[in-house]
Coordinates of C-alpha atoms in Angstrom, one line a residue:
M1 CA 8.8 77.3 -99.9
A2 CA 9.7 80.8 -98.7
V3 CA 9.9 81.4 -95.0
T4 CA 9.4 84.4 -92.8
G5 CA 11.2 85.1 -89.4
A6 CA 14.9 84.6 -88.8
P7 CA 16.4 82.4 -91.6
P8 CA 19.2 79.9 -91.0
P9 CA 22.7 81.4 -90.9
T10 CA 24.8 81.8 -94.0
L11 CA 28.5 81.4 -94.5
P12 CA 29.4 83.0 -97.9
A13 CA 32.8 82.1 -99.3
Y14 CA 35.0 85.0 -100.3
A15 CA 34.2 86.4 -103.7
D16 CA 36.7 85.2 -106.3
P17 CA 36.7 86.9 -109.8
R18 CA 37.9 83.8 -111.6
T19 CA 35.2 81.6 -110.2
D20 CA 32.5 84.3 -110.7
A21 CA 33.6 84.6 -114.4
V22 CA 32.9 80.9 -114.9
L23 CA 29.5 81.1 -113.1
D24 CA 28.4 84.1 -115.2
S25 CA 29.6 82.6 -118.6
G26 CA 26.8 80.1 -119.1
L27 CA 29.3 77.4 -119.5
L28 CA 28.2 75.3 -116.5
H29 CA 24.8 74.4 -117.8
E30 CA 26.3 73.2 -121.1
L31 CA 28.8 71.0 -119.2
A32 CA 26.1 69.7 -116.9
H33 CA 24.1 68.7 -120.0
A34 CA 27.2 67.2 -121.6
F35 CA 28.3 65.1 -118.6
G36 CA 24.8 64.3 -117.4
G37 CA 25.9 64.5 -113.7
P38 CA 28.2 66.2 -111.4
F39 CA 31.6 67.6 -112.3
H40 CA 34.4 69.7 -110.9
F41 CA 36.1 72.6 -112.6
L42 CA 39.7 73.6 -112.0
L43 CA 41.4 77.0 -112.2
P44 CA 45.2 76.4 -112.8
Q45 CA 46.0 80.1 -112.8
R46 CA 45.0 80.3 -109.1
F47 CA 47.4 77.4 -108.3
D48 CA 50.2 79.4 -110.0
A49 CA 49.4 82.5 -108.0
N50 CA 49.4 80.5 -104.7
L51 CA 52.7 79.0 -105.6
A52 CA 54.2 82.4 -106.4
A53 CA 53.0 83.7 -103.0
F54 CA 54.8 80.9 -101.1
R55 CA 58.0 81.5 -103.1
A56 CA 57.7 85.3 -102.4
A57 CA 57.4 84.6 -98.6
L58 CA 60.7 82.6 -98.8
A59 CA 62.4 85.2 -100.8
D60 CA 61.3 88.1 -98.6
A61 CA 62.8 86.2 -95.6
G62 CA 66.0 85.5 -97.4
V63 CA 65.4 81.8 -97.0
N64 CA 66.3 79.2 -99.7
G65 CA 63.7 76.6 -100.1
Q66 CA 61.6 74.4 -102.2
V67 CA 57.8 74.0 -102.4
Y68 CA 56.4 70.5 -103.0
Y69 CA 52.7 70.2 -103.8
A70 CA 51.1 67.6 -101.6
K71 CA 49.4 65.4 -104.3
K72 CA 47.0 63.8 -102.0
A73 CA 45.0 67.0 -101.8
N74 CA 43.7 66.5 -105.3
K75 CA 44.6 64.0 -107.9
A76 CA 44.0 66.0 -111.0
A77 CA 46.8 65.9 -113.6
V78 CA 46.8 69.6 -114.2
W79 CA 48.5 70.3 -110.8
M80 CA 51.4 68.0 -111.7
E81 CA 51.6 69.8 -115.1
R82 CA 51.8 73.1 -113.3
C83 CA 54.5 71.9 -110.9
A84 CA 56.5 70.7 -113.9
A85 CA 56.0 73.9 -115.8
G86 CA 56.9 76.1 -112.8
G87 CA 59.8 74.0 -111.4
A88 CA 57.9 73.1 -108.2
G89 CA 58.2 69.7 -106.6
A90 CA 55.6 67.1 -105.7
D91 CA 55.0 65.3 -102.4
V92 CA 53.9 61.7 -103.1
A93 CA 53.1 58.7 -100.9
S94 CA 52.4 55.8 -103.2
S95 CA 53.8 54.2 -106.3
G96 CA 50.7 55.5 -108.2
E97 CA 51.4 59.1 -107.1
L98 CA 55.0 58.8 -108.0
R99 CA 54.2 57.5 -111.5
E100 CA 51.7 60.3 -112.0
A101 CA 54.2 63.0 -111.0
L102 CA 56.9 61.5 -113.3
G103 CA 54.6 60.9 -116.1
H104 CA 53.4 64.6 -116.2
G105 CA 56.9 66.0 -116.2
V106 CA 58.1 66.5 -112.6
R107 CA 61.7 65.5 -112.4
G108 CA 62.7 62.7 -109.9
E109 CA 64.9 65.0 -107.9
D110 CA 62.0 67.3 -107.4
I111 CA 59.9 64.8 -105.7
V112 CA 59.7 64.0 -102.0
V113 CA 58.3 60.6 -101.0
T114 CA 56.5 60.6 -97.7
G115 CA 54.1 58.2 -95.8
P116 CA 54.7 55.5 -93.4
A117 CA 56.2 52.0 -94.0
K118 CA 56.7 52.5 -97.7
H119 CA 56.4 49.6 -100.2
E120 CA 59.7 48.2 -101.4
E121 CA 58.7 49.0 -105.0
L122 CA 58.1 52.6 -104.1
L123 CA 61.4 52.8 -102.4
R124 CA 63.2 51.2 -105.4
V125 CA 61.8 53.5 -107.9
A126 CA 62.3 56.6 -105.7
V127 CA 66.0 55.7 -105.3
L128 CA 66.4 55.1 -109.2
Q129 CA 64.7 58.5 -109.9
G130 CA 66.7 60.4 -107.3
A131 CA 63.7 61.4 -105.2
L132 CA 64.1 62.5 -101.7
I133 CA 62.7 59.9 -99.2
S134 CA 61.2 60.9 -95.8
V135 CA 62.3 58.0 -93.6
D136 CA 59.7 57.2 -90.9
S137 CA 61.2 54.5 -88.8
L138 CA 64.4 52.4 -88.2
D139 CA 63.1 49.4 -90.0
E140 CA 62.3 51.5 -93.1
L141 CA 65.8 53.0 -92.9
D142 CA 67.2 49.4 -92.8
R143 CA 65.2 48.4 -95.8
L144 CA 66.3 51.5 -97.7
L145 CA 70.0 50.9 -96.7
A146 CA 69.8 47.3 -98.0
L147 CA 68.4 48.6 -101.2
A148 CA 71.0 51.2 -101.6
R149 CA 73.8 48.6 -101.1
T150 CA 72.5 46.5 -104.1
G151 CA 74.4 48.7 -106.6
T152 CA 71.8 51.4 -107.6
V153 CA 73.0 54.0 -110.0
R154 CA 72.9 56.8 -107.4
P155 CA 72.9 57.0 -103.6
A156 CA 69.6 57.0 -101.7
R157 CA 68.6 60.6 -100.7
L158 CA 66.8 60.7 -97.4
L159 CA 65.4 62.8 -94.6
L160 CA 64.8 61.4 -91.1
R161 CA 61.4 62.2 -89.7
R162 CA 61.3 63.3 -86.1
L163 CA 58.4 62.4 -83.8
P164 CA 57.0 65.7 -82.6
P165 CA 57.8 65.8 -78.8
A166 CA 54.6 67.9 -78.3
Q167 CA 52.6 65.1 -80.0
P168 CA 54.1 62.0 -78.6
H169 CA 51.1 59.9 -79.6
S170 CA 51.6 60.6 -83.3
R171 CA 52.1 57.5 -85.4
F172 CA 54.7 59.3 -87.5
G173 CA 58.3 59.8 -86.9
M174 CA 61.2 58.6 -84.6
T175 CA 62.0 59.4 -81.0
A176 CA 65.3 61.0 -80.0
P177 CA 67.0 57.6 -79.3
E178 CA 65.7 56.3 -82.6
L179 CA 67.1 59.2 -84.5
Q180 CA 70.5 58.8 -82.8
A181 CA 70.5 55.2 -84.0
A182 CA 69.4 56.3 -87.4
L183 CA 72.3 58.9 -87.6
T184 CA 74.8 56.1 -86.7
R185 CA 73.5 53.8 -89.4
C186 CA 73.7 56.6 -91.9
V187 CA 77.3 57.4 -91.1
R188 CA 78.2 53.8 -91.4
A189 CA 76.5 53.5 -94.7
G190 CA 79.0 55.9 -96.3
D191 CA 78.4 56.8 -99.9
A192 CA 75.4 54.5 -100.3
V193 CA 73.1 57.1 -98.9
R194 CA 72.9 60.9 -98.8
M195 CA 71.4 62.0 -95.5
E196 CA 70.1 65.4 -96.4
G197 CA 68.4 66.4 -93.2
F198 CA 65.2 66.0 -91.0
C199 CA 61.5 66.5 -91.3
F200 CA 58.4 66.2 -89.3
H201 CA 54.6 65.7 -89.7
L202 CA 52.7 68.0 -87.3
C203 CA 48.9 68.2 -86.8
G204 CA 47.2 71.6 -86.4
Y205 CA 47.7 75.0 -87.8
A206 CA 49.3 76.9 -84.9
V207 CA 52.4 78.9 -85.8
Q208 CA 54.6 78.7 -82.7
P209 CA 54.7 74.9 -82.4
R210 CA 55.8 74.6 -86.1
A211 CA 58.5 77.3 -85.5
D212 CA 59.6 75.5 -82.3
L213 CA 60.0 72.1 -84.0
A214 CA 61.6 73.6 -87.1
G215 CA 64.2 75.2 -84.8
H216 CA 64.8 71.9 -83.2
L217 CA 65.5 70.3 -86.6
V218 CA 68.1 73.0 -87.4
D219 CA 69.9 71.9 -84.2
L220 CA 69.7 68.4 -85.4
C221 CA 71.2 69.3 -88.7
L222 CA 74.1 71.0 -87.0
K223 CA 74.7 67.9 -85.0
A224 CA 74.5 65.6 -88.0
R225 CA 77.0 67.8 -89.9
A226 CA 79.4 67.4 -87.2
A227 CA 79.2 63.7 -87.7
G228 CA 80.1 64.1 -91.3
L229 CA 76.6 64.0 -92.9
R230 CA 75.3 66.5 -95.4
A231 CA 72.2 67.6 -93.4
D232 CA 71.5 70.9 -95.1
R233 CA 67.7 71.0 -95.2
I234 CA 64.6 70.6 -93.0
G235 CA 61.1 69.7 -94.1
I236 CA 58.1 71.2 -92.2
G237 CA 55.3 69.6 -94.1
G238 CA 52.1 71.2 -94.8
G239 CA 49.5 72.5 -92.4
F240 CA 49.0 76.0 -93.9
A241 CA 45.4 76.8 -93.4
V242 CA 43.0 78.1 -96.0
D243 CA 40.9 81.2 -95.2
Y244 CA 37.5 80.4 -96.8
A245 CA 35.3 83.1 -95.2
A246 CA 35.4 86.6 -93.6
A247 CA 35.8 86.6 -89.8
G248 CA 32.6 88.4 -89.1
D249 CA 30.6 85.8 -91.2
W250 CA 32.4 82.9 -89.5
H251 CA 31.9 84.1 -85.9
A252 CA 28.3 85.0 -86.6
F253 CA 27.6 81.6 -88.0
L254 CA 29.1 79.7 -85.1
A255 CA 27.2 81.9 -82.7
A256 CA 23.9 81.4 -84.5
Q257 CA 24.0 77.8 -85.6
H258 CA 22.0 75.1 -83.7
P259 CA 20.4 71.8 -84.4
G260 CA 17.2 73.4 -85.7
H261 CA 19.2 74.7 -88.7
Y262 CA 20.0 71.2 -89.8
H263 CA 18.0 68.4 -91.4
A264 CA 16.8 65.9 -88.8
R265 CA 18.2 68.3 -86.2
K266 CA 21.7 67.0 -86.8
T267 CA 24.1 68.3 -84.2
F268 CA 27.5 69.8 -84.8
S269 CA 29.9 71.7 -82.5
A270 CA 32.4 74.2 -83.5
A271 CA 35.1 71.6 -82.9
D272 CA 33.6 69.4 -85.6
F273 CA 34.3 72.0 -88.3
Y274 CA 37.4 73.0 -90.3
P275 CA 38.3 76.5 -89.2
Y276 CA 36.7 78.2 -92.2
H277 CA 38.1 81.6 -91.2
S278 CA 41.9 81.6 -90.5
P279 CA 43.4 85.1 -89.8
V280 CA 46.9 83.6 -90.6
A281 CA 46.6 81.4 -93.7
G282 CA 48.4 80.1 -96.8
A283 CA 51.6 82.0 -97.6
G284 CA 50.9 84.4 -94.8
A285 CA 51.1 81.5 -92.4
L286 CA 54.6 80.7 -93.8
R287 CA 55.6 84.3 -93.3
A288 CA 54.4 84.0 -89.6
V289 CA 56.3 80.8 -89.1
L290 CA 59.6 82.3 -90.5
A291 CA 59.1 85.4 -88.4
A292 CA 58.6 83.5 -85.2
V293 CA 61.3 83.0 -82.6
P294 CA 61.5 79.3 -81.6
T295 CA 61.0 78.9 -77.8
G296 CA 64.3 79.1 -76.0
G297 CA 66.1 80.8 -78.9
R298 CA 67.0 84.3 -79.7
D299 CA 66.7 84.6 -83.5
R300 CA 63.7 84.4 -85.8
L301 CA 63.4 81.1 -87.6
G302 CA 64.1 82.7 -90.9
D303 CA 67.3 84.2 -89.6
R304 CA 68.3 80.9 -88.1
L305 CA 67.8 79.1 -91.4
R306 CA 69.7 81.7 -93.3
G307 CA 72.6 81.9 -90.8
T308 CA 73.1 78.1 -90.8
G309 CA 72.8 77.6 -94.5
T310 CA 69.7 75.4 -94.1
L311 CA 67.1 75.0 -96.8
L312 CA 63.4 74.9 -96.0
L313 CA 61.2 72.3 -97.6
L314 CA 57.4 72.8 -97.7
E315 CA 54.6 70.5 -98.6
P316 CA 51.4 72.5 -98.9
G317 CA 48.4 70.9 -100.5
R318 CA 45.1 72.7 -99.6
A319 CA 46.9 76.1 -99.5
L320 CA 48.1 75.7 -103.1
L321 CA 44.6 74.9 -104.1
D322 CA 42.9 77.9 -102.5
R323 CA 40.1 79.1 -104.8
A324 CA 41.6 76.8 -107.6
G325 CA 38.3 75.0 -108.3
A326 CA 34.7 74.3 -107.5
S327 CA 32.2 71.4 -107.6
V328 CA 29.0 71.5 -109.6
F329 CA 25.8 69.3 -108.9
R330 CA 22.5 69.5 -110.8
V331 CA 19.3 69.5 -108.8
R332 CA 17.3 66.4 -109.8
G333 CA 14.3 66.8 -107.4
V334 CA 12.7 69.1 -104.8
K335 CA 10.4 68.1 -101.9
D336 CA 8.9 70.3 -99.3
R337 CA 9.0 69.7 -95.5
D338 CA 8.0 71.8 -92.6
S339 CA 9.5 75.2 -93.3
Y340 CA 12.3 73.9 -95.6
A341 CA 12.9 71.8 -98.7
I342 CA 15.0 68.7 -99.3
L343 CA 16.9 68.8 -102.7
T344 CA 18.2 65.8 -104.3
V345 CA 21.1 66.3 -106.7
D346 CA 22.9 64.0 -109.2
G347 CA 25.8 62.4 -107.5
T348 CA 26.6 61.8 -103.9
S349 CA 28.2 63.3 -100.9
L350 CA 31.3 61.1 -101.5
S351 CA 32.3 63.9 -103.8
V352 CA 32.3 66.5 -101.0
S353 CA 34.6 64.8 -98.7
E354 CA 34.1 66.7 -95.4
Q355 CA 30.7 65.1 -94.9
W356 CA 32.4 61.8 -94.4
F357 CA 34.4 63.0 -91.4
N358 CA 31.3 63.6 -89.3
S359 CA 31.5 67.2 -90.3
E360 CA 30.0 69.6 -92.9
Y361 CA 31.4 71.6 -95.8
L362 CA 30.2 75.0 -94.7
P363 CA 30.8 77.5 -97.4
D364 CA 27.4 78.2 -99.0
P365 CA 26.7 76.6 -102.4
V366 CA 25.7 79.1 -105.1
L367 CA 22.4 78.5 -106.9
V368 CA 22.8 79.0 -110.6
T369 CA 19.5 79.0 -112.5
P370 CA 19.0 78.8 -116.3
A371 CA 19.0 82.1 -118.0
G372 CA 15.5 83.7 -118.1
R373 CA 13.8 81.5 -115.5
A374 CA 11.8 83.7 -113.2
R375 CA 11.8 82.8 -109.4
G376 CA 10.0 84.2 -106.5
R377 CA 11.8 86.4 -104.0
G378 CA 12.4 85.6 -100.3
V379 CA 14.4 83.1 -98.5
H380 CA 14.1 79.5 -99.4
P381 CA 15.9 77.2 -96.9
A382 CA 16.9 73.7 -98.2
C383 CA 19.2 70.9 -97.3
V384 CA 21.0 68.9 -100.2
G385 CA 20.8 65.1 -100.5
G386 CA 22.6 62.8 -102.8
A387 CA 21.3 60.3 -105.3
S388 CA 22.1 57.3 -103.3
C389 CA 19.7 55.2 -101.2
L390 CA 21.6 55.9 -98.0
E391 CA 19.7 58.0 -95.5
T392 CA 22.8 59.9 -94.5
D393 CA 23.8 60.8 -98.0
L394 CA 23.6 64.5 -97.6
L395 CA 26.0 66.9 -99.2
T396 CA 24.7 69.6 -96.9
W397 CA 22.7 68.9 -93.8
R398 CA 22.3 72.6 -93.1
K399 CA 19.2 74.4 -94.5
I400 CA 20.8 76.8 -96.8
P401 CA 18.8 79.9 -97.2
F402 CA 18.7 80.2 -100.9
P403 CA 17.6 83.6 -102.4
A404 CA 15.3 81.8 -104.9
R405 CA 13.4 78.6 -104.8
P406 CA 15.5 75.8 -106.3
A407 CA 14.0 73.7 -109.1
P408 CA 15.1 70.6 -111.1
G409 CA 17.7 71.6 -113.7
D410 CA 19.3 74.2 -111.4
L411 CA 23.0 73.9 -110.6
L412 CA 24.5 74.1 -107.1
V413 CA 28.1 75.3 -107.2
Y414 CA 30.1 74.4 -104.0
P415 CA 33.0 77.0 -104.0
N416 CA 36.7 76.4 -103.3
T417 CA 36.5 72.6 -103.1
A418 CA 39.8 71.8 -104.9
G419 CA 41.6 71.2 -101.6
Y420 CA 40.7 67.7 -100.3
Q421 CA 36.9 67.9 -101.0
M422 CA 36.8 66.7 -104.6
D423 CA 38.2 63.2 -104.4
S424 CA 39.5 62.3 -101.0
N425 CA 36.6 59.8 -100.6
E426 CA 35.1 59.5 -104.1
S427 CA 33.5 56.2 -105.0
P428 CA 31.4 54.8 -107.9
F429 CA 28.8 53.7 -105.5
H430 CA 25.6 52.5 -107.2
E431 CA 27.7 52.3 -110.3
L432 CA 27.5 56.1 -110.6
P433 CA 30.4 57.5 -112.6
L434 CA 33.0 59.6 -110.8
P435 CA 32.5 63.3 -111.5
P436 CA 35.0 64.3 -114.2
K437 CA 37.3 67.3 -113.7
V438 CA 37.3 70.1 -116.2
V439 CA 40.2 72.5 -116.6
V440 CA 38.9 76.1 -117.3
E441 CA 41.2 78.7 -118.8
P442 CA 40.1 82.4 -119.2
R443 CA 40.0 84.0 -122.5
E444 CA 38.1 86.9 -124.2
G445 CA 34.4 86.2 -124.1
R446 CA 33.5 82.7 -122.9
P447 CA 36.3 80.8 -121.1
R448 CA 37.6 77.6 -122.8
W449 CA 37.8 74.2 -121.2
R450 CA 39.2 70.7 -121.5
L451 CA 39.0 67.5 -119.6
D452 CA 41.7 67.1 -117.1
R453 CA 44.1 64.4 -118.3
H454 CA 43.5 62.3 -115.3
S455 CA 39.7 62.3 -115.9
A456 CA 40.2 61.7 -119.7
R457 CA 42.0 58.3 -119.3

């Protein structure tokens, strides 16, 4: 139903020519018919462009470094294929992720293994393949040292993870006394290990705390070198925000939104949402970190890294997937309520993961109607529910102000979902199949597509 008066606020995602070309091609309705349910489409050229932007930021600062794609952000095989083709690394945290990276061509020495309290099998294969291991605790270091002494074909490569002093309640990393004990054990281990430096896991997207902790790790490297260890690199993890929407749209949305704009008067505060506008994001955030002067220092971090011969390791996930894919759901039913409609789509909100963190994926879904179907004009607010029997299974609680009345058979395309949204919480609930992933590549005329190799198994 169309409404008059002030409509609910919108939050349009940035326009993306690659995504728009897929929406305009007519391909999506054919794929929806073929799969009979929701699916995701992936744009590998965007991944390549984002990777190039991070490398350019390193090169412009004169800093030697390596980019590792954080595989947890999206499990599609195509990203491992792009890493292998482009010489990038992969950040993995399980035996399954390690096998996937190796199986799609990423070299062992280009893999960093993170995560807490790693399984012995993961450590064993990582050592055999020459992967770099982020050691999270003293007991994990002891297990790794014991494994390295069993006569493996190569020394265990490792980083020591520092507990962020500004985040003392983090469950990741070692305190200063624990790091000192770890350094002593590495020195005693001799050729069984190759201690290559330090790393950290830091929550949040602020630039200065990341630069401060990175500067601290450079100091730790110099100390470790004096003790005879290699210590020539630091890992600063991920945490490079993605800028989904324009500043004006984002701030206008936050100022306008209230419970009346949501189904069942669901309440959200600004703190519940991901920062969908980030003035410093992606490779630009890396540039800002490298240009920052660590607190108490005199030189910019980039100059400090270059001057000490320290390599910089990065583990972006979401930032490498910016605008690299979208999620497509077919409208199954429409029912009217007071001043808005409730849409039910094929699939569930388990395939838009933000909904399962007491939050909302806010960039507006795009309504794609079959060619030639006429619709009334006006504003047609509607929330979007999933096909399960759970009351809270809503992909979008917000009453999206669609420009036409949705109808069964229409498609809703959620933009820019490749980073964490597609499969962080996917589940075959109700025996519903998991949405397949489709790799779309441009060409003259209609784009061509194939099933992602992870989906095709």
